[in-house]
Each structure stands twice: as structure tokens, then as C-alpha cells.
Amino acid sequence: MNTRLRSQNVFQFSSLAGGLICAILAWQATTVVCVAQPATKPVPGIEKTGSSYRLLVDGSPYLMLSGQVHNSDTSNLDDLNRSLDVLANWHANTAEVPIYWEAIEPAEGQFDFSSVDMAIQAARKRDLHLVLLWFGTWKNGESHYVSEWMKRDKQKYTRVRGARGEEMEIISPLCRSAMEGDARAFAALLHHVKSVDEGERTVLMVQVENEPGLFGTDRDYSEAASELFGQPVPKELLSFIESHRQQLSAPMAEEWNRSPKSGNWKQVFGQLAPEAFSAWLIADYVNTVASAGKHEYPLPMYANVWLIEGEERAGRWPSGGATLNVLDVWKAAAPAIDILAPDIYYPKFYDVAAQYTRPDNPLFVPETNFNPYFIPFAYTAFGNFNAIGFSPFGIDDVANGGPAAAIGAGFEDTYRVLRPLLPLIARYQYTGKLHPVLQGLGNGEDWKMSIRVGDRLAANVNFTAAFDPAKGRAGGIIIELAPDDFVVMGTGFDVTFRELEGPLRDAEIISIEEGTFEGQRWMPSRRLNGDEFHVSLPTDRSKILRVRVAR
Ligand code: DGJ
């Protein structure tokens, strides 16, 4: 560690003189003495080349094989330690850990970063990277994590009103004082993270707010908000949508096609109007918070999304979050947010992943179900969708034993084989040479699937156990290192390579080895021949095979 904390972590903020940025620059660290040595590692970043994205850590492409702890874990060291032990045990490389506004700013302008330092230290002990989750103004579409002093002062920190005028437990996105307070606290957080982490770069990324939006109403019905709703849609939004019309999400494209493209929110966005209006306000708020943080320390930042599930109305999901309906409004209003990241609890993982993988948005899955059905979606995310990260939620359930322990064992089994392969997978993303295997996708892949690999071969996959979603399912990935050289990894399937040219035959297998990778280097542990001369991955334990076939 290049930067060391020498005393307790309490910051005192000076007043908001002359606007937010000035305030950020003017703050004073009263009791922390940080001895900063020159940073040697680059700041983690997201690199975009054409429509390909890479998360760069220490200058190299990095995939986050992660897990998210339960919401209250950062308030107790034992809980956090237990959770991070789970992830270390799984061979995860990253932990997603919440940071609470109410904990870091217990009194207005006074900051206590002990929970942040605790999380960073706990992660370092286990050689884990961190994604910090900023539970600020929004948490699941409500404002339960704002500080007590803010909750009590409803005059200054105004609330959203529901359609019947009822006051909601949500700070209004129109409340400037709240936005400035959130931005100031978030900037203080990032300033602190930089001061303690620029030597090691344990923290890779920050989630700004948590599932922002308005839960329980489609928009703010306060007088001020209703007046704004009746006014013309801002020109910047109209021209952004028009100039991106080739890549709009399906529901927005449909609405835009029939829109008069000028007028008030209802006239322009029709049935999407309340959600689009809320998205515009909330995304702008979140953008202000993210920008203040980036000004201090430009880590990659994302917003996670509570998705639309089934036939429902905005407000059942937090209205104004970056759902498919209004994802493009977020892209227009929140350029400081690098990624809009879906929380995929929905079984149609594949469809959602496809919707959030766009030329303007790389896939990151910050939350998915802690459930056996979802385990092999790790292969889908990295292999099909070039994701930069994958993370089940609530991984500390493992400590409850019983079925949760068995689910944890399933994640451990997959993470154990995926972890050493990550540099190789990162290298082959966007090349068409990664071929994920997944049982039970819904198109008859319950027993078999057939994948074209390279120019002249098909990999015919036979799943070796019946598809039972409750028990988990077979999955893995085939990586085409060369036309005659493959990595086949995962669990629960056999592969035959069929020639697609010349005489009708299977490709001759030259060698099959078990082993693993160290970086890009193959480390064989056993050569399979005789009775074991099959490309076969057992149902009870994941494996990595390297298979060479005749040219
Ligand atoms: C999504 C939220 O982002 C998480 O913090 C957590 O509340 C989960 N839902 C619970 O399922």
C-alpha cells in the first residue's frame, strides 16, 4: 500500500461557497494525514474501440468475476469478513460492497470513512478488487439511505408526491439541495478513495445510487413537477433521440416513430411520458452526482437497473430508472455514467443481456439470482455478450447452510474453472472465437446443441444429465485457440467435433489434456488416452480440457 492512513477518518466540509466544485476544492481534511507516494498503477478505466469495450485494470483487459454482499454487511466487520471469505473461497476476483450515505455523513458536512476503509482493507486481505455501491439518494427506488438530518428536514429536502398528493419516502429529483448534498458527499467519498487507494487500485468501479427511480408512482406529482411535465420537452433530449434513432431501444423506437417530436412530455412520449419525464430528471441528478465524484477520482461509474418484469406499469418498477423504455433518455442525460447495468433476476437472462449490449453500452451484470439456474449465465455473459463483469446477489446466504450452501458450491465450482481462464476469455472477446454452451436455453437445447466452430468444424454437444432447472444445468465454453486447437471447459456435456468439409467423418482427435491456464499459458496436468479418450466434462465437477484435432 503506497498511501497509509495515520489517524481516524473524519472529514469536515467547508460550506458550499461559490457552488459545488468550489466547495469540493475548498474542503478541508482536518484529522486525516495521508502520506501519498507516487501512484504507479493507472486508474482503472473503460476503453472503447469502435463498439468494443474493455475494462482496463493495471493497463490490461480485466473481467470481474464477482459477487454482491447483502445490503447491511458493510455496517458490521464480522458480516463483511464472512461474506468476503465466501468470495475468496469461490475464487472470485471482485466483491461488490455497499457504502451508505447515512454512515459516511452522519452529521451534515462531517464525514466518517471508517466503513470505506474497512471494506478496502477486508478486500485487500483476500486479494479481491472492489466495486463500491453508493447507496445515496436512491436505493431500490426509495430514499432510505439518506442521512437522518436529511430525512427529518422535509422542507429543505422535498419529497416526491404520488398521484393522490401523498408524500412518498423518496426525495424529489427536483430537489436541488438534496442533489448538491448527494454530489458533495459522493465527491468526498471519491476523494477519500483516491487518497487511500491510488497506490493499489483495489477499487475498480463505483455504482452511483442503487436502482434509482420512483418506486410506487410513475412520476412526481408535486406542483413543481406537474408544471414541468406540462412544458415542452427540452430540445437537447429531442435532438439526442432523433440523432440516435438508428439505435434506440425497441419501445422507445416505437414511440418515437409515432411522436410529433415536439410539444410537452405527453405529446412527445405518449404512454412513455411519465417514465421518460422521471428518467430525464433522475438521470440528470445522478449525472451531477457522478460528475462530482469523477472530478475527484475518475473511476468508471455505472447505474444499475430494476428491470420491467411482465405486464406491469411504471412505478411497479422504479419509474425513471434506465429500463428498456427509457434507456435512451439516460444516455442523453447522463454522459458521466459509463454503463447502464441490468440487475437480471428474470429467467430470460439472455434476452435482457442482448438488450443491454449496445454500441453505446457494454454489458455488466452487477446483480443476478443466487440460484443454480443462473450459474452458467456467467459463460453466457462473458462469452456471448462480451460482458466485463458478472455477479450474483446475496452470496453470504451460503452461511445459512442447507440449499444455500449447495448453491454456493455450484458457484464455487464454476468460478474455480473460470477464474484462471479470464485473461484468455478477455483476449478472445469480440473475435467470434468464444462459443458458450448452455443447457436449456429454450429452443430445444435441453439435450443437445450444435455449434459451428471455425470454418470447417461443428462441435456437437450432448448434455449428459436431464435438464432440471432447480438443480442447475450444464454449461461451459469452447474457445477456439486455432482451427485445430480448442479449450473445452465447464460441466455436464460431451463434445464431438464433426468435419463440415470433405469426407463425412468426425475430426480425428490428436490429444486431450486436462489442465489450466496461467495467464495465457497452458499448464497441462493429465493427458487423457485409452479409456479416457473422450471430450467429456463430468456432471459433478467442472473441468478444463485442451483438445487438439487433426488439421
Ligand atoms: C436489488 C437491489 O439492487 C439490491 O440492493 C437488493 O435489494 C436486491 N434487489 C434484493 O433482491
Coordinates of C-alpha atoms and ligand atoms in Angstrom, one line a residue:
M1 CA 0.0 0.0 0.0
N2 CA 1.5 3.3 -1.1
T3 CA -0.8 5.5 0.9
R4 CA -1.4 5.0 4.5
L5 CA -3.9 6.3 6.9
R6 CA -2.3 7.5 10.0
S7 CA -5.3 8.6 12.1
Q8 CA -9.0 8.5 12.3
N9 CA -11.2 9.1 9.3
V10 CA -13.2 12.2 9.9
F11 CA -13.5 14.9 7.4
Q12 CA -15.0 18.3 8.0
F13 CA -16.6 20.0 5.0
S14 CA -16.4 23.7 4.5
S15 CA -19.7 25.4 3.3
L16 CA -21.0 25.4 -0.2
A17 CA -19.4 28.7 -1.0
G18 CA -19.5 29.6 -4.7
G19 CA -21.0 26.4 -6.0
L20 CA -20.3 22.7 -5.8
I21 CA -17.0 22.4 -7.5
C22 CA -15.6 25.3 -5.4
A23 CA -16.9 23.5 -2.3
I24 CA -15.2 20.3 -3.4
L25 CA -11.9 22.1 -3.8
A26 CA -12.3 24.1 -0.6
W27 CA -12.9 21.2 1.7
Q28 CA -10.5 20.5 4.4
A29 CA -9.3 17.3 5.8
T30 CA -9.0 18.1 9.4
T31 CA -7.7 14.9 11.0
V32 CA -6.5 12.6 8.4
V33 CA -2.9 12.6 7.5
C34 CA -2.3 10.7 4.3
V35 CA 1.2 10.1 3.1
A36 CA 0.8 9.8 -0.6
Q37 CA 3.5 8.3 -2.6
P38 CA 3.6 8.5 -6.4
A39 CA 0.9 6.3 -7.9
T40 CA 2.4 3.7 -10.2
K41 CA -0.7 1.9 -11.5
P42 CA -3.1 3.6 -14.0
V43 CA -6.6 4.5 -12.8
P44 CA -9.0 1.7 -13.8
G45 CA -10.8 2.7 -16.9
I46 CA -13.2 1.7 -19.7
E47 CA -11.6 1.7 -23.2
K48 CA -13.9 1.9 -26.2
T49 CA -12.6 0.9 -29.6
G50 CA -15.3 1.1 -32.3
S51 CA -18.2 -0.7 -30.5
S52 CA -15.9 -2.9 -28.3
Y53 CA -15.4 -2.2 -24.7
R54 CA -12.7 -3.3 -22.3
L55 CA -12.3 -2.6 -18.6
L56 CA -8.6 -1.9 -18.1
V57 CA -7.1 -2.7 -14.8
D58 CA -3.3 -2.2 -14.4
G59 CA -3.4 -1.4 -18.1
S60 CA -4.8 -4.8 -19.2
P61 CA -8.3 -6.1 -20.1
Y62 CA -10.0 -7.4 -17.0
L63 CA -13.2 -9.3 -16.3
M64 CA -14.9 -9.0 -13.0
L65 CA -15.9 -12.4 -11.6
S66 CA -17.8 -11.1 -8.7
G67 CA -20.4 -11.4 -6.1
Q68 CA -22.5 -8.9 -4.2
V69 CA -22.9 -9.0 -0.4
H70 CA -26.2 -8.4 1.3
N71 CA -27.3 -4.7 1.9
S72 CA -26.3 -4.4 5.6
D73 CA -22.9 -6.2 5.6
T74 CA -20.8 -3.0 5.5
S75 CA -22.2 -2.0 8.8
N76 CA -20.6 -4.9 10.6
L77 CA -17.0 -6.1 10.1
D78 CA -17.8 -9.8 11.0
D79 CA -20.5 -9.9 8.4
L80 CA -18.4 -8.3 5.8
N81 CA -15.5 -10.7 6.6
R82 CA -17.7 -13.7 6.3
S83 CA -19.1 -12.5 3.0
L84 CA -15.7 -11.8 1.5
D85 CA -14.5 -15.2 2.7
V86 CA -17.2 -16.7 0.6
L87 CA -16.0 -14.8 -2.5
A88 CA -12.3 -15.7 -1.8
N89 CA -13.3 -19.3 -1.4
W90 CA -15.2 -19.2 -4.7
H91 CA -12.0 -17.8 -6.5
A92 CA -13.9 -14.6 -7.3
N93 CA -11.6 -11.7 -8.1
T94 CA -14.0 -8.8 -7.2
A95 CA -16.5 -8.0 -4.4
E96 CA -19.5 -5.6 -4.7
V97 CA -19.9 -3.9 -1.4
P98 CA -22.4 -1.1 -0.4
I99 CA -21.4 2.2 1.1
Y100 CA -24.1 4.1 2.9
W101 CA -24.6 7.9 2.8
E102 CA -26.1 7.8 6.2
A103 CA -22.9 6.2 7.6
I104 CA -20.4 8.4 5.9
E105 CA -22.1 11.7 6.6
P106 CA -23.9 11.2 9.9
A107 CA -23.9 15.0 10.6
E108 CA -24.1 17.5 7.8
G109 CA -20.7 18.2 6.4
Q110 CA -18.9 15.7 8.7
F111 CA -17.6 12.7 7.0
D112 CA -16.6 9.3 8.5
F113 CA -15.0 7.0 6.1
S114 CA -14.3 4.1 8.5
S115 CA -16.7 1.8 6.7
V116 CA -15.0 2.5 3.4
D117 CA -11.6 1.8 4.9
M118 CA -12.9 -1.4 6.5
A119 CA -14.2 -2.6 3.1
I120 CA -11.0 -1.8 1.3
Q121 CA -8.8 -3.5 4.0
A122 CA -11.1 -6.5 4.1
A123 CA -10.9 -6.9 0.3
R124 CA -7.1 -6.5 0.2
K125 CA -6.6 -9.2 2.8
R126 CA -8.3 -11.6 0.4
D127 CA -6.7 -10.2 -2.8
L128 CA -10.1 -9.1 -4.0
H129 CA -10.9 -6.0 -6.0
L130 CA -13.9 -3.9 -5.1
V131 CA -16.9 -2.3 -6.7
L132 CA -18.4 0.2 -4.3
L133 CA -22.1 0.7 -4.4
W134 CA -23.2 4.2 -3.4
F135 CA -26.4 3.9 -1.5
G136 CA -27.2 7.6 -1.7
T137 CA -30.5 9.3 -2.6
W138 CA -31.8 6.2 -4.2
K139 CA -31.9 2.6 -3.0
N140 CA -34.5 0.4 -4.8
G141 CA -36.4 3.5 -5.9
E142 CA -36.7 4.9 -2.4
S143 CA -34.6 7.1 -0.2
H144 CA -34.0 5.0 2.9
Y145 CA -30.2 5.6 2.9
V146 CA -30.2 9.4 3.0
S147 CA -28.8 10.7 6.3
E148 CA -31.1 11.2 9.3
W149 CA -30.6 15.0 9.2
M150 CA -32.0 14.9 5.6
K151 CA -34.9 12.6 6.4
R152 CA -36.0 15.0 9.2
D153 CA -35.8 18.2 7.2
K154 CA -38.7 17.8 4.7
Q155 CA -38.9 21.5 4.0
K156 CA -35.4 21.7 2.5
Y157 CA -35.2 18.1 1.2
T158 CA -38.5 17.8 -0.5
R159 CA -40.3 14.6 -1.2
V160 CA -41.9 13.1 -4.3
R161 CA -45.7 13.3 -4.2
G162 CA -47.8 10.4 -5.5
A163 CA -50.8 10.8 -7.9
R164 CA -53.2 11.4 -5.0
G165 CA -50.9 14.0 -3.5
E166 CA -49.5 11.6 -0.9
E167 CA -46.0 12.2 0.4
M168 CA -43.6 9.3 -0.5
E169 CA -40.4 8.2 1.1
I170 CA -38.5 9.4 -2.0
I171 CA -36.5 12.6 -2.2
S172 CA -37.7 14.5 -5.2
P173 CA -35.3 14.5 -8.2
L174 CA -36.2 18.2 -8.4
C175 CA -34.8 18.9 -5.0
R176 CA -31.6 20.9 -5.7
S177 CA -30.4 20.9 -2.1
A178 CA -30.6 17.1 -2.0
M179 CA -28.8 16.8 -5.3
E180 CA -26.0 19.1 -4.1
G181 CA -25.8 17.3 -0.8
D182 CA -25.5 13.9 -2.6
A183 CA -22.9 15.2 -5.0
R184 CA -20.9 16.7 -2.2
A185 CA -20.9 13.5 -0.2
F186 CA -20.1 11.4 -3.2
A187 CA -17.3 13.7 -4.2
A188 CA -15.9 13.4 -0.6
L189 CA -16.2 9.6 -0.9
L190 CA -14.2 9.5 -4.2
H191 CA -11.7 12.0 -2.8
H192 CA -11.1 9.7 0.1
V193 CA -11.0 6.5 -2.0
K194 CA -8.4 8.1 -4.2
S195 CA -6.3 9.2 -1.2
V196 CA -6.2 5.7 0.2
D197 CA -6.3 3.6 -2.9
E198 CA -4.3 5.3 -5.7
G199 CA -1.3 3.1 -4.9
E200 CA -3.1 -0.2 -5.0
R201 CA -6.2 0.4 -7.1
T202 CA -8.3 -2.1 -5.1
V203 CA -11.5 -0.2 -6.1
L204 CA -12.3 -0.7 -9.7
M205 CA -15.6 0.9 -10.2
V206 CA -18.5 2.7 -8.4
Q207 CA -22.2 2.2 -8.7
V208 CA -23.8 5.6 -8.4
E209 CA -27.0 5.2 -6.4
N210 CA -28.9 1.9 -6.3
E211 CA -31.7 1.1 -8.7
P212 CA -32.6 4.8 -9.0
G213 CA -36.2 5.7 -9.9
L214 CA -39.5 6.3 -8.2
F215 CA -41.0 3.2 -6.6
G216 CA -44.7 3.3 -6.2
T217 CA -45.5 6.2 -8.6
D218 CA -44.8 6.8 -12.3
R219 CA -43.7 10.4 -11.7
D220 CA -43.5 13.1 -9.1
Y221 CA -47.0 14.7 -8.9
S222 CA -45.8 17.7 -6.8
E223 CA -46.9 21.1 -8.1
A224 CA -43.5 22.0 -9.4
A225 CA -43.1 18.6 -11.1
S226 CA -46.6 18.7 -12.7
E227 CA -45.9 22.2 -14.0
L228 CA -42.7 21.0 -15.6
F229 CA -44.5 17.9 -17.1
G230 CA -46.8 20.2 -19.0
Q231 CA -44.0 22.2 -20.5
P232 CA -42.1 21.4 -23.8
V233 CA -39.6 18.6 -23.7
P234 CA -36.1 20.1 -23.7
K235 CA -34.6 20.5 -27.1
E236 CA -31.4 18.6 -26.1
L237 CA -33.4 15.5 -25.4
L238 CA -35.4 15.7 -28.6
S239 CA -32.3 16.2 -30.8
F240 CA -30.4 13.4 -29.0
I241 CA -33.2 10.9 -29.6
E242 CA -33.6 12.0 -33.2
S243 CA -29.9 11.7 -33.9
H244 CA -29.7 8.3 -32.3
R245 CA -32.8 6.9 -33.9
Q246 CA -31.0 4.0 -35.6
Q247 CA -30.0 2.5 -32.2
L248 CA -33.0 3.3 -29.9
S249 CA -34.4 0.5 -27.7
A250 CA -37.4 -1.1 -29.3
P251 CA -40.1 0.5 -27.0
M252 CA -38.6 4.0 -27.5
A253 CA -38.2 3.5 -31.3
E254 CA -41.9 2.5 -31.5
E255 CA -42.9 5.6 -29.5
W256 CA -40.6 7.9 -31.5
N257 CA -42.0 6.7 -34.8
R258 CA -45.4 7.9 -33.9
S259 CA -44.2 11.0 -32.0
P260 CA -44.8 14.5 -33.3
K261 CA -41.2 15.2 -32.0
S262 CA -42.1 18.4 -30.3
G263 CA -44.5 19.5 -27.6
N264 CA -44.9 18.6 -24.0
W265 CA -44.0 15.3 -22.4
K266 CA -47.3 13.7 -23.1
Q267 CA -47.4 14.9 -26.7
V268 CA -43.9 13.7 -27.4
F269 CA -43.6 10.5 -25.5
G270 CA -47.3 9.3 -25.3
Q271 CA -47.7 6.4 -22.9
L272 CA -44.0 6.5 -22.0
A273 CA -44.3 10.2 -20.9
P274 CA -44.3 9.8 -17.1
E275 CA -41.4 7.4 -17.2
A276 CA -39.4 9.5 -19.7
F277 CA -40.0 12.6 -17.7
S278 CA -38.9 10.8 -14.5
A279 CA -35.8 9.4 -16.3
W280 CA -34.8 12.8 -17.6
L281 CA -34.9 14.3 -14.1
I282 CA -33.3 11.4 -12.3
A283 CA -30.6 10.7 -14.9
D284 CA -29.6 14.4 -14.7
Y285 CA -29.5 14.2 -10.9
V286 CA -27.4 11.0 -11.0
N287 CA -25.1 12.6 -13.7
T288 CA -24.5 15.6 -11.4
V289 CA -23.5 13.2 -8.5
A290 CA -21.3 11.0 -10.8
S291 CA -19.6 14.1 -12.3
A292 CA -18.7 15.5 -8.9
G293 CA -17.2 12.1 -8.0
K294 CA -15.3 11.8 -11.2
H295 CA -13.9 15.3 -10.7
E296 CA -12.2 13.9 -7.6
Y297 CA -11.3 10.5 -8.9
P298 CA -12.3 9.4 -12.5
L299 CA -13.2 5.7 -11.8
P300 CA -15.7 4.0 -14.2
M301 CA -19.2 4.6 -13.0
Y302 CA -22.5 2.8 -13.6
A303 CA -26.1 2.9 -12.7
N304 CA -27.9 -0.4 -12.0
V305 CA -31.5 -1.0 -13.2
W306 CA -34.5 -2.7 -11.7
L307 CA -36.0 -4.2 -14.8
I308 CA -39.5 -4.4 -16.1
E309 CA -40.9 -7.8 -15.4
G310 CA -44.0 -8.9 -17.2
E311 CA -47.1 -6.8 -17.9
E312 CA -46.7 -4.0 -15.4
R313 CA -46.8 -0.2 -15.1
A314 CA -44.0 2.2 -14.3
G315 CA -43.9 2.6 -10.5
R316 CA -44.1 -1.2 -10.0
W317 CA -40.5 -0.9 -11.1
P318 CA -38.8 2.3 -10.0
S319 CA -40.1 4.7 -12.7
G320 CA -37.3 6.7 -14.3
G321 CA -34.7 4.0 -13.8
A322 CA -32.9 3.0 -17.0
T323 CA -35.4 0.4 -18.1
L324 CA -35.6 -0.5 -21.8
N325 CA -38.4 2.0 -22.2
V326 CA -36.2 5.0 -21.3
L327 CA -32.6 3.8 -21.6
D328 CA -32.0 6.3 -24.4
V329 CA -33.2 9.1 -22.1
W330 CA -30.5 8.1 -19.7
K331 CA -27.9 8.0 -22.5
A332 CA -28.9 11.6 -23.3
A333 CA -29.0 12.9 -19.7
A334 CA -26.2 11.1 -18.0
P335 CA -22.9 11.0 -20.0
A336 CA -20.9 10.6 -16.8
I337 CA -22.5 7.2 -16.3
D338 CA -20.3 4.8 -18.3
I339 CA -22.6 1.8 -18.1
L340 CA -26.3 1.1 -17.6
A341 CA -26.3 -2.2 -15.9
P342 CA -29.2 -4.6 -15.7
D343 CA -30.0 -6.5 -12.4
I344 CA -31.1 -9.7 -14.0
Y345 CA -33.3 -11.7 -11.7
Y346 CA -35.6 -12.5 -14.6
P347 CA -35.2 -16.0 -16.1
K348 CA -34.9 -14.5 -19.6
F349 CA -31.3 -13.6 -18.9
Y350 CA -30.3 -14.0 -22.5
D351 CA -32.8 -11.5 -23.8
V352 CA -32.0 -8.9 -21.2
A353 CA -28.3 -9.3 -21.8
A354 CA -28.9 -8.7 -25.5
Q355 CA -30.9 -5.6 -24.9
Y356 CA -28.2 -4.0 -22.7
T357 CA -25.3 -4.9 -25.0
R358 CA -25.2 -2.0 -27.4
P359 CA -22.6 0.1 -29.3
D360 CA -23.1 2.7 -26.6
N361 CA -23.3 0.3 -23.7
P362 CA -21.1 -2.7 -22.7
L363 CA -22.7 -5.4 -20.6
F364 CA -22.1 -5.6 -16.9
V365 CA -24.4 -7.7 -14.8
P366 CA -24.0 -6.3 -11.2
E367 CA -26.7 -8.5 -9.8
T368 CA -28.2 -11.8 -10.8
N369 CA -30.1 -14.5 -8.9
F370 CA -28.2 -16.6 -6.3
N371 CA -29.8 -19.6 -7.8
P372 CA -28.4 -22.7 -9.7
Y373 CA -30.3 -21.8 -12.9
F374 CA -28.3 -18.6 -13.2
I375 CA -24.8 -20.0 -12.6
P376 CA -23.8 -20.9 -16.2
F377 CA -25.1 -17.5 -17.3
A378 CA -21.5 -16.4 -16.3
Y379 CA -20.4 -18.2 -19.5
T380 CA -23.2 -16.5 -21.5
A381 CA -22.3 -13.1 -20.2
F382 CA -18.6 -13.3 -20.9
G383 CA -18.8 -15.5 -24.0
N384 CA -21.9 -14.3 -25.9
F385 CA -22.1 -10.7 -24.8
N386 CA -18.5 -9.7 -24.1
A387 CA -19.5 -8.7 -20.6
I388 CA -17.0 -7.0 -18.3
G389 CA -18.4 -8.5 -15.1
F390 CA -20.9 -10.9 -13.6
S391 CA -22.2 -11.0 -10.1
P392 CA -24.8 -13.0 -8.2
F393 CA -26.5 -11.1 -5.4
G394 CA -26.6 -12.1 -1.7
I395 CA -23.7 -14.5 -1.8
D396 CA -23.4 -14.6 2.0
D397 CA -26.6 -16.7 2.1
V398 CA -24.0 -19.6 1.8
A399 CA -23.5 -19.2 5.6
N400 CA -27.1 -20.3 6.1
G401 CA -26.1 -23.9 5.1
G402 CA -28.7 -26.2 3.6
P403 CA -29.8 -25.5 0.0
A404 CA -27.9 -22.1 0.0
A405 CA -24.6 -23.9 0.8
A406 CA -25.2 -26.2 -2.2
I407 CA -25.9 -23.2 -4.5
G408 CA -22.7 -21.7 -3.2
A409 CA -20.8 -24.9 -4.0
G410 CA -22.2 -24.6 -7.6
F411 CA -20.9 -21.1 -8.0
E412 CA -17.6 -22.1 -6.5
D413 CA -17.3 -24.9 -9.0
T414 CA -17.9 -22.6 -11.9
Y415 CA -15.8 -19.8 -10.6
R416 CA -12.9 -22.2 -9.9
V417 CA -12.5 -23.0 -13.6
L418 CA -13.4 -19.6 -14.9
R419 CA -11.0 -17.6 -12.9
P420 CA -7.8 -18.9 -14.5
L421 CA -9.4 -18.5 -17.9
L422 CA -10.4 -14.9 -17.6
P423 CA -7.3 -13.4 -19.3
L424 CA -7.8 -15.7 -22.2
I425 CA -11.5 -15.0 -22.4
A426 CA -10.8 -11.3 -22.3
R427 CA -8.4 -11.7 -25.1
Y428 CA -10.9 -13.6 -27.3
Q429 CA -13.9 -11.4 -26.6
Y430 CA -15.2 -9.7 -29.8
T431 CA -13.3 -12.2 -32.0
G432 CA -16.1 -14.7 -32.6
K433 CA -13.9 -17.5 -31.1
L434 CA -15.8 -17.9 -27.8
H435 CA -18.6 -20.4 -28.0
P436 CA -20.7 -20.6 -24.8
V437 CA -22.5 -23.9 -24.1
L438 CA -25.8 -23.7 -22.1
Q439 CA -28.3 -26.4 -21.5
G440 CA -32.0 -25.4 -21.6
L441 CA -32.0 -22.2 -23.5
G442 CA -35.5 -22.9 -24.6
N443 CA -35.0 -23.8 -28.2
G444 CA -34.6 -27.5 -27.7
E445 CA -31.2 -27.2 -26.1
D446 CA -32.2 -29.4 -23.3
W447 CA -30.4 -32.5 -24.6
K448 CA -28.1 -31.3 -27.3
M449 CA -26.8 -28.3 -29.1
S450 CA -24.6 -27.9 -32.2
I451 CA -22.2 -25.0 -32.6
R452 CA -20.2 -24.1 -35.6
V453 CA -16.5 -23.6 -34.6
G454 CA -14.3 -22.0 -37.2
D455 CA -14.6 -22.6 -40.9
R456 CA -14.8 -26.4 -41.1
L457 CA -16.0 -27.9 -37.8
A458 CA -19.1 -28.3 -35.8
A459 CA -18.9 -29.0 -32.1
N460 CA -21.8 -31.3 -31.3
V461 CA -22.7 -31.0 -27.7
N462 CA -24.6 -33.8 -25.8
F463 CA -25.7 -32.9 -22.3
T464 CA -25.1 -35.8 -20.0
A465 CA -27.8 -35.2 -17.4
A466 CA -31.5 -34.4 -17.9
F467 CA -32.4 -30.7 -17.7
D468 CA -33.7 -29.8 -14.3
P469 CA -33.6 -26.0 -13.7
A470 CA -33.9 -26.4 -9.9
K471 CA -30.7 -28.5 -9.8
G472 CA -28.7 -26.2 -12.1
R473 CA -27.7 -27.2 -15.5
A474 CA -24.8 -28.0 -17.8
G475 CA -22.8 -25.1 -19.2
G476 CA -19.4 -24.1 -20.3
I477 CA -17.5 -22.6 -23.1
I478 CA -15.4 -23.7 -26.1
I479 CA -12.6 -21.4 -27.0
E480 CA -11.1 -21.6 -30.5
L481 CA -7.4 -21.1 -29.9
A482 CA -6.6 -22.2 -33.5
P483 CA -8.7 -24.1 -36.2
D484 CA -7.4 -27.3 -34.7
D485 CA -6.9 -26.4 -31.1
F486 CA -9.7 -25.9 -28.5
V487 CA -10.3 -25.3 -24.9
V488 CA -13.4 -27.1 -23.7
M489 CA -14.5 -26.2 -20.2
G490 CA -17.5 -26.4 -17.9
T491 CA -19.6 -29.2 -16.7
G492 CA -22.2 -31.8 -17.8
F493 CA -21.5 -32.3 -21.5
D494 CA -19.6 -34.3 -24.1
V495 CA -18.4 -32.9 -27.4
T496 CA -17.8 -34.5 -30.8
F497 CA -16.1 -32.4 -33.5
R498 CA -17.6 -33.1 -36.9
E499 CA -15.9 -32.2 -40.1
L500 CA -18.1 -30.0 -42.3
E501 CA -16.0 -30.4 -45.5
G502 CA -14.5 -33.4 -47.3
P503 CA -15.5 -36.9 -46.4
L504 CA -18.3 -37.3 -43.9
R505 CA -16.5 -38.0 -40.6
D506 CA -15.6 -36.8 -37.2
A507 CA -12.4 -34.9 -36.8
E508 CA -9.5 -37.0 -35.7
I509 CA -8.5 -36.2 -32.1
I510 CA -4.8 -35.8 -31.7
S511 CA -4.7 -35.1 -28.0
I512 CA -6.9 -34.4 -24.9
E513 CA -5.3 -32.9 -21.8
E514 CA -6.7 -31.8 -18.5
G515 CA -5.1 -28.7 -17.1
T516 CA -5.5 -25.0 -16.5
F517 CA -4.1 -21.7 -17.7
E518 CA -1.6 -19.4 -16.0
G519 CA -2.2 -16.1 -17.8
Q520 CA -2.2 -17.1 -21.5
R521 CA 0.0 -20.2 -20.8
W522 CA -1.5 -23.7 -20.8
M523 CA -0.4 -25.8 -17.8
P524 CA -1.3 -29.5 -18.5
S525 CA -1.9 -31.8 -15.5
R526 CA -3.0 -35.0 -17.1
R527 CA -3.1 -36.5 -20.7
L528 CA -6.2 -38.5 -21.4
N529 CA -6.0 -41.5 -23.6
G530 CA -7.2 -45.1 -23.8
D531 CA -10.5 -45.5 -21.8
E532 CA -10.5 -41.8 -21.0
F533 CA -10.1 -40.7 -24.7
H534 CA -13.3 -38.6 -24.8
V535 CA -14.1 -34.9 -24.8
S536 CA -16.3 -35.3 -21.7
L537 CA -16.9 -32.9 -18.8
P538 CA -18.4 -34.7 -15.8
T539 CA -21.7 -33.6 -14.3
D540 CA -20.4 -33.3 -10.7
R541 CA -17.3 -31.1 -11.2
S542 CA -16.3 -28.6 -13.8
K543 CA -13.1 -29.1 -15.7
I544 CA -10.8 -27.6 -18.3
L545 CA -9.7 -29.6 -21.3
R546 CA -7.5 -28.8 -24.2
V547 CA -8.3 -30.7 -27.3
R548 CA -6.3 -30.8 -30.5
V549 CA -7.7 -32.2 -33.7
A550 CA -6.1 -33.1 -37.0
R551 CA -5.9 -30.3 -39.4
Ligands
DGJ1 C1 -31.8 -5.3 -6.0 C2 -31.1 -4.3 -5.2 O1 -30.2 -3.6 -6.0 C3 -30.2 -5.0 -4.1 O2 -29.6 -4.0 -3.3 C4 -31.1 -5.9 -3.3 O3 -32.1 -5.1 -2.6 C5 -31.8 -6.9 -4.2 N1 -32.6 -6.2 -5.2 C6 -32.6 -7.9 -3.4 O4 -33.2 -8.8 -4.2

